[in-house]
mmCIF file of C-alpha atoms and ligand atoms in Angstrom:
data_model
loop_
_atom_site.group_PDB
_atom_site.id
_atom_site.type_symbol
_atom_site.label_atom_id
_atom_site.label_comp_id
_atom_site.label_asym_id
_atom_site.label_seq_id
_atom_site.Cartn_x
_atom_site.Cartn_y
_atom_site.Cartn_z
ATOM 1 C CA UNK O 1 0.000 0.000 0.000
ATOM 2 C CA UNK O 2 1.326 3.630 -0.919
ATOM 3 C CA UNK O 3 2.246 5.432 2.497
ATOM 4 C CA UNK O 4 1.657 8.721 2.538
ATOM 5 C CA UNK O 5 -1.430 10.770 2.284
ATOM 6 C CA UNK O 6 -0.943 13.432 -0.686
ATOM 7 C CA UNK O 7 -2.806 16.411 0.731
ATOM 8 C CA UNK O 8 -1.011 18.446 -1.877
ATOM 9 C CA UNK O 9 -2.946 16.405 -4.970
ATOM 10 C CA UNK O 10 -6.328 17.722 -3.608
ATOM 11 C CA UNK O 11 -7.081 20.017 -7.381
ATOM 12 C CA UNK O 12 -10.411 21.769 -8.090
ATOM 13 C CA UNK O 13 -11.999 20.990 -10.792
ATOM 14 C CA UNK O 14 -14.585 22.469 -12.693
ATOM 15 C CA UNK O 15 -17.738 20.847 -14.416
ATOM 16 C CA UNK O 16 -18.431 21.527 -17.723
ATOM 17 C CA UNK O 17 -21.541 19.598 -18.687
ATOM 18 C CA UNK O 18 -24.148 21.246 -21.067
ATOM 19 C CA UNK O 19 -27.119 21.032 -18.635
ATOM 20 C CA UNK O 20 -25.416 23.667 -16.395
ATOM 21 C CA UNK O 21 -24.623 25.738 -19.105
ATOM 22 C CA UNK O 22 -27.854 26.016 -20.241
ATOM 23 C CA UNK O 23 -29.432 27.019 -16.582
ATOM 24 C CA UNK O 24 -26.188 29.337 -15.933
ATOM 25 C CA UNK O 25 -25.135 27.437 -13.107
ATOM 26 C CA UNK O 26 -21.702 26.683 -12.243
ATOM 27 C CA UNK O 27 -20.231 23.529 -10.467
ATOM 28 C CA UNK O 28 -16.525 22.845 -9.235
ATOM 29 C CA UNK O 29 -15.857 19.701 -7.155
ATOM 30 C CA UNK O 30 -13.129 19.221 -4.550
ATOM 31 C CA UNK O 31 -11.145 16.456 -5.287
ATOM 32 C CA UNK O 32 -10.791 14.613 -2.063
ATOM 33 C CA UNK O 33 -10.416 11.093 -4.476
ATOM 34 C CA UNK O 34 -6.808 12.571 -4.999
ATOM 35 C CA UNK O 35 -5.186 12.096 -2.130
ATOM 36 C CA UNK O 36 -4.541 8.161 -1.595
ATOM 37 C CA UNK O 37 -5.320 5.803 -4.507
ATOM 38 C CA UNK O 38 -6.994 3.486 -2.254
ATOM 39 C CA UNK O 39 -7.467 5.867 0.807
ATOM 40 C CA UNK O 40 -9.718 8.350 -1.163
ATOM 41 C CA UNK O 41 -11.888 10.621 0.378
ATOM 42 C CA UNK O 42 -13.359 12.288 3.099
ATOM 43 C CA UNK O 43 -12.747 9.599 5.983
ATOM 44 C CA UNK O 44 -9.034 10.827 6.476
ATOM 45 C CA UNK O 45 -10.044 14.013 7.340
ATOM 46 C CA UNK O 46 -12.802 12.648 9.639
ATOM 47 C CA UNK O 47 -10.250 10.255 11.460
ATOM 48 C CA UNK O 48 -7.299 12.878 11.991
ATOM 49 C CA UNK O 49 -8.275 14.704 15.065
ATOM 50 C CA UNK O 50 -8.963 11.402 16.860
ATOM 51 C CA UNK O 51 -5.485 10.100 15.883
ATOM 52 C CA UNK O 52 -4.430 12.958 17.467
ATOM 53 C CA UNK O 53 -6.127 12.457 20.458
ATOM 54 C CA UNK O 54 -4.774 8.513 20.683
ATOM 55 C CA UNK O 55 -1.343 9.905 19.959
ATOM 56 C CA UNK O 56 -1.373 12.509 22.844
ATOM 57 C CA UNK O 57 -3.121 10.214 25.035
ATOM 58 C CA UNK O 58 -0.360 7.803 24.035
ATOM 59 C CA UNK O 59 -2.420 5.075 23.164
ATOM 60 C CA UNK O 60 -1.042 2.696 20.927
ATOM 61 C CA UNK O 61 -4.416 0.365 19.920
ATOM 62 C CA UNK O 62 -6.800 1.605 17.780
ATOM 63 C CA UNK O 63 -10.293 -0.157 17.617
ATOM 64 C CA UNK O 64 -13.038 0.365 15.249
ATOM 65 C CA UNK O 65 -15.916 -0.629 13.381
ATOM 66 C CA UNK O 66 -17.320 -1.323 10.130
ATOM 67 C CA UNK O 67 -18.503 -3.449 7.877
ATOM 68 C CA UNK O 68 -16.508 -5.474 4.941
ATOM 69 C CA UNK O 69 -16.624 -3.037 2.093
ATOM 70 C CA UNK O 70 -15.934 0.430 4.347
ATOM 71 C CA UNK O 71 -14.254 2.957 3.545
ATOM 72 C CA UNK O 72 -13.899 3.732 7.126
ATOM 73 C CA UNK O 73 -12.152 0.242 8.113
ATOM 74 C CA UNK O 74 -9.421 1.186 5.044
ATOM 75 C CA UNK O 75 -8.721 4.404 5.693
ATOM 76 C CA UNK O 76 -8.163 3.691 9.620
ATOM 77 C CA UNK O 77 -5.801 1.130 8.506
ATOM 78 C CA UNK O 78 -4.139 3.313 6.405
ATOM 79 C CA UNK O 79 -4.161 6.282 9.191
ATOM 80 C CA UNK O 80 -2.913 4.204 11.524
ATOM 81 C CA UNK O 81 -0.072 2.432 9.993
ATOM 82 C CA UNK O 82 1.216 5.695 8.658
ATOM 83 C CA UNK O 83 1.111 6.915 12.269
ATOM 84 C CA UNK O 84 2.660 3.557 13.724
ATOM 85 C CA UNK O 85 -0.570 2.883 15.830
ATOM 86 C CA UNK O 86 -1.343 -0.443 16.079
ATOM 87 C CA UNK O 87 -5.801 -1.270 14.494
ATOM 88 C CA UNK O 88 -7.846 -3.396 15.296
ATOM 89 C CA UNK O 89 -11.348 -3.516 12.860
ATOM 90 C CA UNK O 90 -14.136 -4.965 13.880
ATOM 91 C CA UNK O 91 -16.530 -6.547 11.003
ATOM 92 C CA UNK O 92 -20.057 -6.944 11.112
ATOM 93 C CA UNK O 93 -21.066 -10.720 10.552
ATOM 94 C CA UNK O 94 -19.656 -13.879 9.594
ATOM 95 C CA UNK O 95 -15.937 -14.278 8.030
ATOM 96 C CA UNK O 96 -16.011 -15.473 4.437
ATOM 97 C CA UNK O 97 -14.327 -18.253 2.299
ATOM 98 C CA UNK O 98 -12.728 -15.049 0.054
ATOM 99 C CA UNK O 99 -12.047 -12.061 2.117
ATOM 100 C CA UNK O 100 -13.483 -8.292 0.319
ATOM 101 C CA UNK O 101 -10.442 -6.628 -1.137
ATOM 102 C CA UNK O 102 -10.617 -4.164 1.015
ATOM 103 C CA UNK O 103 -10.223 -6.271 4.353
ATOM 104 C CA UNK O 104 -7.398 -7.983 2.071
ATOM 105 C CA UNK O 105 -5.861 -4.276 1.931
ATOM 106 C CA UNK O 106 -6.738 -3.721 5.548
ATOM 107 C CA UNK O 107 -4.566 -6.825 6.569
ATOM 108 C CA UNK O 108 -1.739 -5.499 4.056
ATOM 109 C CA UNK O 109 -2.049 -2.464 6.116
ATOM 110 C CA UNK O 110 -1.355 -4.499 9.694
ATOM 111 C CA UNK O 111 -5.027 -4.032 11.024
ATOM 112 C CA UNK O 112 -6.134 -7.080 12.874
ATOM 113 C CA UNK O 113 -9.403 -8.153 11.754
ATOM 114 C CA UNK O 114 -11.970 -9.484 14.253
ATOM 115 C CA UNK O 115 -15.301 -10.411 12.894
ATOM 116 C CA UNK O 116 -18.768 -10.343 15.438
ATOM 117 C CA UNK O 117 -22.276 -11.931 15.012
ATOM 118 C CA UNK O 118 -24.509 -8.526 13.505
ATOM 119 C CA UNK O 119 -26.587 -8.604 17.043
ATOM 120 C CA UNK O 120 -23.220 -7.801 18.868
ATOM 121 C CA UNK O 121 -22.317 -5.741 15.929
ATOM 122 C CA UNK O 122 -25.854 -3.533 16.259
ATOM 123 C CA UNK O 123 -24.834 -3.592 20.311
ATOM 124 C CA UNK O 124 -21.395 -2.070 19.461
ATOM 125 C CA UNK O 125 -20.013 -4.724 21.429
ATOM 126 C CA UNK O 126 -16.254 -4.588 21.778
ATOM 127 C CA UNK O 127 -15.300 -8.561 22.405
ATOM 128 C CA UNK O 128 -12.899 -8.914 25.696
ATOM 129 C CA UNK O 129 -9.900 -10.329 24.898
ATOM 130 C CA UNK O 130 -9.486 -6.903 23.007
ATOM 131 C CA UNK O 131 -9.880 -5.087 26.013
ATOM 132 C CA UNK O 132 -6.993 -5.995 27.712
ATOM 133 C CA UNK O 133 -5.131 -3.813 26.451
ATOM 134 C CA UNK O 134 -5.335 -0.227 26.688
ATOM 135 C CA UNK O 135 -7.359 0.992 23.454
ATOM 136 C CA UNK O 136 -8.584 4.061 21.820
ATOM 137 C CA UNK O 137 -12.093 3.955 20.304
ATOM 138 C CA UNK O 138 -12.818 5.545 16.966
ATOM 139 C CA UNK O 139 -17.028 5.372 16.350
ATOM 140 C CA UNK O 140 -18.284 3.968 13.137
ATOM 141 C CA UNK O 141 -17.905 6.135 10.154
ATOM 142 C CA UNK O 142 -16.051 8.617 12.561
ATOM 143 C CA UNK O 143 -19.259 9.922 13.775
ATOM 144 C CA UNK O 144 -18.990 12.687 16.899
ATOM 145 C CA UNK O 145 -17.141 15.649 17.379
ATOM 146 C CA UNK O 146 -13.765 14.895 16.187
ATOM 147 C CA UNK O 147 -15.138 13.682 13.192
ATOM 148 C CA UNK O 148 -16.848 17.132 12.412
ATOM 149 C CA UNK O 149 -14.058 19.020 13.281
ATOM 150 C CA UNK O 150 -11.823 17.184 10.691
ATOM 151 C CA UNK O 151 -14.468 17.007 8.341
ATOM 152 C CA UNK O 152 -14.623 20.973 8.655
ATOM 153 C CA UNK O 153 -10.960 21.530 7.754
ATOM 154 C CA UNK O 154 -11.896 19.830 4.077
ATOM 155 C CA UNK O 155 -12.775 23.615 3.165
ATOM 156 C CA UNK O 156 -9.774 24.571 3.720
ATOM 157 C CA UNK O 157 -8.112 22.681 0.236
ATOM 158 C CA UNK O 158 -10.932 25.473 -1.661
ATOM 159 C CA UNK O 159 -11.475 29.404 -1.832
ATOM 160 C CA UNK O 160 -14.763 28.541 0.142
ATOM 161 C CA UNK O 161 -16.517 32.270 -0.267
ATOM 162 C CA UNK O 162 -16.445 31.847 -3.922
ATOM 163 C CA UNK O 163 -19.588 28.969 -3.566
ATOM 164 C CA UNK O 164 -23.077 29.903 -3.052
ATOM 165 C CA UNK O 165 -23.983 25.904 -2.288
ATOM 166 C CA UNK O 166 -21.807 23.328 -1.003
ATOM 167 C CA UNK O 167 -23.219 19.599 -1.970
ATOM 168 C CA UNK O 168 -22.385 16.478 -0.419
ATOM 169 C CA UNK O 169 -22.840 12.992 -0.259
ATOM 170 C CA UNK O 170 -24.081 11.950 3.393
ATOM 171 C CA UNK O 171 -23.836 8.631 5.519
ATOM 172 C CA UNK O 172 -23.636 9.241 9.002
ATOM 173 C CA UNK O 173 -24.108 12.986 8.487
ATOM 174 C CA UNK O 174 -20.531 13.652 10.244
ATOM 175 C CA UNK O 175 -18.736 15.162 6.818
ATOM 176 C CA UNK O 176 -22.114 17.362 6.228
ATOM 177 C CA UNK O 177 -22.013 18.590 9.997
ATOM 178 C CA UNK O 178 -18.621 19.959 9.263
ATOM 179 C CA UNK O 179 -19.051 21.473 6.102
ATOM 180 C CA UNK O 180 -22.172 22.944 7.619
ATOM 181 C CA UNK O 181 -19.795 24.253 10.521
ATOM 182 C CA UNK O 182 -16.711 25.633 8.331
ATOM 183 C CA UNK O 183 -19.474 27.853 5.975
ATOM 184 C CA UNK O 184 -20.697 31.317 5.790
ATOM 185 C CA UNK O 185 -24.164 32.062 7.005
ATOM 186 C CA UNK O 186 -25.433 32.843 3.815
ATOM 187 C CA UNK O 187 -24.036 29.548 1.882
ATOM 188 C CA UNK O 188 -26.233 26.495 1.862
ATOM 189 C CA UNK O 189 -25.126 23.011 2.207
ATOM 190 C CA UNK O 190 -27.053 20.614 0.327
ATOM 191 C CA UNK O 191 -26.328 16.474 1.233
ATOM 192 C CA UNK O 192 -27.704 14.041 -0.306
ATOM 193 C CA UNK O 193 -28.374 10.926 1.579
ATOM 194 C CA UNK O 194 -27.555 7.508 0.020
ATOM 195 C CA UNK O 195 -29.750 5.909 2.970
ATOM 196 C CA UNK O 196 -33.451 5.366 2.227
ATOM 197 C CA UNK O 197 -35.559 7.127 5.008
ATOM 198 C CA UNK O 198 -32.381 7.881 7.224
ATOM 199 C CA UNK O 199 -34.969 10.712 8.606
ATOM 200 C CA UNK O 200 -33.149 11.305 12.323
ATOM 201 C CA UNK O 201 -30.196 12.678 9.642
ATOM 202 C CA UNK O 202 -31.804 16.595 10.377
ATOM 203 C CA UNK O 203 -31.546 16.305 13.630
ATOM 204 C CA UNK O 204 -28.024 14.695 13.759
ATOM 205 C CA UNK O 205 -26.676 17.137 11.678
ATOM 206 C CA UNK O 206 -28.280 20.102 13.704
ATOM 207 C CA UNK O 207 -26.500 18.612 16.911
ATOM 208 C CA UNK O 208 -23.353 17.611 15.622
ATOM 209 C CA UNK O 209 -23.039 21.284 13.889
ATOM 210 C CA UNK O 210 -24.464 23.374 15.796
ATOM 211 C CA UNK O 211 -26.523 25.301 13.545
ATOM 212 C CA UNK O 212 -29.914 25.418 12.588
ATOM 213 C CA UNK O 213 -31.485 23.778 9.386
ATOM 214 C CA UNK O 214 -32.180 26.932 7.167
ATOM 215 C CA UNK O 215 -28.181 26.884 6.731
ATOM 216 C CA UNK O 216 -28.731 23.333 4.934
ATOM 217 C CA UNK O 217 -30.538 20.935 3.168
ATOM 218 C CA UNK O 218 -31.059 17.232 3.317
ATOM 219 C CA UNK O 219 -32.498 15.169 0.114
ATOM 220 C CA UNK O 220 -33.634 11.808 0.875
ATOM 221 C CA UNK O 221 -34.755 11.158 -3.330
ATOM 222 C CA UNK O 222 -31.362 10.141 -4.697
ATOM 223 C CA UNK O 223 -30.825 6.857 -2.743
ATOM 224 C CA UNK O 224 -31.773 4.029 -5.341
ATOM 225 C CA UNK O 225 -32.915 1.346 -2.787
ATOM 226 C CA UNK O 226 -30.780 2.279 -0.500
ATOM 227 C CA UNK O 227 -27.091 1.775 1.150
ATOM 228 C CA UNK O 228 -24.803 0.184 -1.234
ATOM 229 C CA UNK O 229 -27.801 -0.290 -3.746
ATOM 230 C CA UNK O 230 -27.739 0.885 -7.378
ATOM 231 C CA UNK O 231 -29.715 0.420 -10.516
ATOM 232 C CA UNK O 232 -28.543 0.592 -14.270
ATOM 233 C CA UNK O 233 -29.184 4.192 -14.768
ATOM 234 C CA UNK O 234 -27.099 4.816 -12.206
ATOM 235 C CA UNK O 235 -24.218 2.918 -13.292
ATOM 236 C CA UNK O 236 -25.021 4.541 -16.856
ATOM 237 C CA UNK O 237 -25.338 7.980 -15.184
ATOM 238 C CA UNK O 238 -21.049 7.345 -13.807
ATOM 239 C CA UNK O 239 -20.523 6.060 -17.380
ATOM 240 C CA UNK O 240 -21.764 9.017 -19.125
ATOM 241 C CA UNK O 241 -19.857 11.454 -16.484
ATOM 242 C CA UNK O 242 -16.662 10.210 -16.642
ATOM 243 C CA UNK O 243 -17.008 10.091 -20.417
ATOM 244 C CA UNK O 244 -17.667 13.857 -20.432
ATOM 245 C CA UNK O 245 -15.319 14.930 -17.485
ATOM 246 C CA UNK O 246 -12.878 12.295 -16.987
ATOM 247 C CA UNK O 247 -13.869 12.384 -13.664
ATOM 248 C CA UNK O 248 -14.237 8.790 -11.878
ATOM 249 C CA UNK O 249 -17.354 8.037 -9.099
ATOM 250 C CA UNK O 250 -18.520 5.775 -6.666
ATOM 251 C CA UNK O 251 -21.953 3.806 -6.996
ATOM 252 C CA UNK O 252 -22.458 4.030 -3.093
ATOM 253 C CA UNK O 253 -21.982 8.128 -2.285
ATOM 254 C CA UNK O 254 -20.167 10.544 -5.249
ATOM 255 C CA UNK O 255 -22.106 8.722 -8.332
ATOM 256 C CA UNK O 256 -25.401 9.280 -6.354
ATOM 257 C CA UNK O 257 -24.318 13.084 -5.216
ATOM 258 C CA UNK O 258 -23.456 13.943 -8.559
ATOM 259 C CA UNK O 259 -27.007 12.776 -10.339
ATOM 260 C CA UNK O 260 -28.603 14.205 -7.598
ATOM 261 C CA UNK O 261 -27.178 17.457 -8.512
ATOM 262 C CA UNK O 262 -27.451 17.521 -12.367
ATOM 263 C CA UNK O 263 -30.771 15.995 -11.647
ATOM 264 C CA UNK O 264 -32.097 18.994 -9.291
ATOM 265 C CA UNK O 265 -29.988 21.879 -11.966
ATOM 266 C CA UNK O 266 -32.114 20.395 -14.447
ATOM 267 C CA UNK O 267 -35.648 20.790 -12.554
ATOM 268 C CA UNK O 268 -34.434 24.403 -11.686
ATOM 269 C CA UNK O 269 -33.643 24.029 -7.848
ATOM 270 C CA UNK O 270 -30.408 26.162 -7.922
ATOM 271 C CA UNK O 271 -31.131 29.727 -8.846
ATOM 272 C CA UNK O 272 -29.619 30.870 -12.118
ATOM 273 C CA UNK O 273 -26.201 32.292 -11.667
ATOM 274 C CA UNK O 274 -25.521 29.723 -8.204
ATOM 275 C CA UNK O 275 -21.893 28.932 -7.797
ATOM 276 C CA UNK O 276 -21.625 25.224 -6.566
ATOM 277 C CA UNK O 277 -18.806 23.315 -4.778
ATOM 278 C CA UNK O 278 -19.236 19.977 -5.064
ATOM 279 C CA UNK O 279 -17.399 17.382 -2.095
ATOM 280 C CA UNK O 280 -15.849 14.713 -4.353
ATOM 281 C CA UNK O 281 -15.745 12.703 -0.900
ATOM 282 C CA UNK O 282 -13.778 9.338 -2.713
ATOM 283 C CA UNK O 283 -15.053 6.097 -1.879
ATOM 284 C CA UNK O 284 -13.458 4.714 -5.202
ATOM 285 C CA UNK O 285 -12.184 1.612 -4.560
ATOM 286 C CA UNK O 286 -15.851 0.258 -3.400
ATOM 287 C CA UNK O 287 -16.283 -0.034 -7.036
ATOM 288 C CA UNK O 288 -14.514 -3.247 -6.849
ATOM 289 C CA UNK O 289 -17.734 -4.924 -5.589
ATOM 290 C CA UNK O 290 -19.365 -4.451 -8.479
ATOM 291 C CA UNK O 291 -19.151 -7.050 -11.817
ATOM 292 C CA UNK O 292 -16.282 -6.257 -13.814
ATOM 293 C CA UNK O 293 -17.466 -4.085 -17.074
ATOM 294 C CA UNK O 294 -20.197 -2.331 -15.330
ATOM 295 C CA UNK O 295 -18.299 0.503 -14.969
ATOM 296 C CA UNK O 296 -15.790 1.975 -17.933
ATOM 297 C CA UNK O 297 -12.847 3.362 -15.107
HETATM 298 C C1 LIG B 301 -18.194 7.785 4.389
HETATM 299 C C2 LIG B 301 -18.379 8.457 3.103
HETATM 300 C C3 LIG B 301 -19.314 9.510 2.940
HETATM 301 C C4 LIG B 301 -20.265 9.934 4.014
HETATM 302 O O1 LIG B 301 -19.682 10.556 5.112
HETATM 303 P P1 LIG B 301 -20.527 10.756 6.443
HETATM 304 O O2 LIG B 301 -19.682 11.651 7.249
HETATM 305 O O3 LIG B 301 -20.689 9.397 7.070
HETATM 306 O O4 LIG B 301 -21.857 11.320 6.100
HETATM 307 C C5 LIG B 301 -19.392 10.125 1.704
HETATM 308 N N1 LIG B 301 -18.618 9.732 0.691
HETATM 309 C C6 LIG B 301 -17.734 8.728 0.788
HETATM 310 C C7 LIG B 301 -16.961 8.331 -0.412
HETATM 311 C C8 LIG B 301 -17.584 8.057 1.999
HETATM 312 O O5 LIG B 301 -16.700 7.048 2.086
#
């Protein structure tokens, strides 16, 4: 696995797609993809304030969860064997005969795999021979206040002020919380939730940020079945894009976010002359669930 973290590869990019043209809108996305070929994305930033914390705390264990596709699990690997800190990821459900390639690159990584029956997953149960030693416990996803407050330094790769919307792709809410926390006042942040009917998102993002909901907006239309679920005009949707942009996306967050947005410029949501920043938030190598030739990148 490639070491380092390339913070300095983070490039923004615009769109130039004829629907946005045509409703004088204009779109840039941050690309967050850049910085680790397999590591891409947002869940660096979420994860480096709690290293932190482990490292001053000197804790040397890190334990998490997640399940055998995350992003999360990979990138804490990553994080963690870059900053010499032993991890320890904790899968939901049963091991199987061929292990995802991402718990393969995990393992590359040095992160001890431990896998637990979903019930003890869904109980967040930590088993107890891993709790003899000392250990330092990263949430799911990165979820909580660390999470948001690394999640809020993503602005910082951008000139932020030039955006009148900043769109995102939301899970857990965490990434939007920060984004929410790091804008102006008069900005909106629009996520788009891959989760069908994740409705306690409004409220979780209101807590975690801090600010009330007419500084964002949460879109619960763009999900296609749901976590980790996609249908062919999706998949032709990422085709098409990265055909006209060269611009690569995931089926599970950024290929959803991004025909959410053409979708809404299309139907006239975005005032003509709106400046968009779009959170290119990574996620790529989840693509290697899906059949080979689905995809064209
Ligand atoms: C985890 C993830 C998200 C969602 O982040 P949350 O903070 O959980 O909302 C978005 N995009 C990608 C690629 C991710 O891996």
């Amino acid at each position: 696995m490639q070491e380092k973290f390339q913070l300095h590869a983070i490039t923004v990019d615009p769109i130039r797609l004829p629907q946005l043209a045509e409703k004088k809108v204009e779109a840039d996305i941050l690309r967050l993809d850049k910085i680790h070929p397999l590591v891409s994305g947002n869940k660096w930033f979420k994860l480096r304030f709690y290293l932190d914390e482990a490292i001053a705390q000197q804790k040397k264990n890190i334990v998490t969860f997640g399940g055998a596709w995350s992003n999360h699990i990979l990138a804490t690997a990553a994080a963690c064997h870059i900053s010499n800190l032993k991890s320890i990821g904790i899968i939901r459900g049963e091991e199987t005969a061929t292990p995802s390639p991402t718990l393969v690159q995990a393992k590359e990584a040095g992160m001890q795999i431990v896998f637990i029956n979903r019930q003890d997953y869904a109980d967040k149960k930590i088993p107890a021979d891993l709790k003899k030693d000392e250990y330092y416990f990263i949430p799911e996803g990165g979820f909580g206040e660390k999470g948001v407050d690394g999640a809020a330094t993503i602005l910082d790769y951008c000139n932020k002020e030039n955006y009148t919307h900043i769109c995102c792709a939301i899970g857990t809410g965490t990434m939007m919380a920060g984004l929410v926390k790091a804008s102006a006042s008069q900005q909106q942040v629009i996520g788009i939730s891959v989760l069908k009917n994740n409705l306690a998102l409004e409220e979780n993002v209101k807590t975690l940020s801090g600010h009330s909901a007419h500084h964002f907006q949460i879109n619960h239309d763009y999900h296609f079945g749901g976590y980790a679920k996609h249908k062919t005009p999706l998949l032709d949707f990422m085709n098409n894009f990265y055909r006209q942009t060269n611009i690569p996306t995931d089926f599970v967050y950024t290929g959803k976010l991004v025909y959410a947005i053409t979708d809404l410029i299309t139907a006239d949501f975005f005032p003509t002359s709106s400046r968009l920043l779009l959170i290119h938030s990574g996620g790529l190598q989840g693509n290697s669930s899906l059949d080979k030739g689905k995809l064209i990148f």
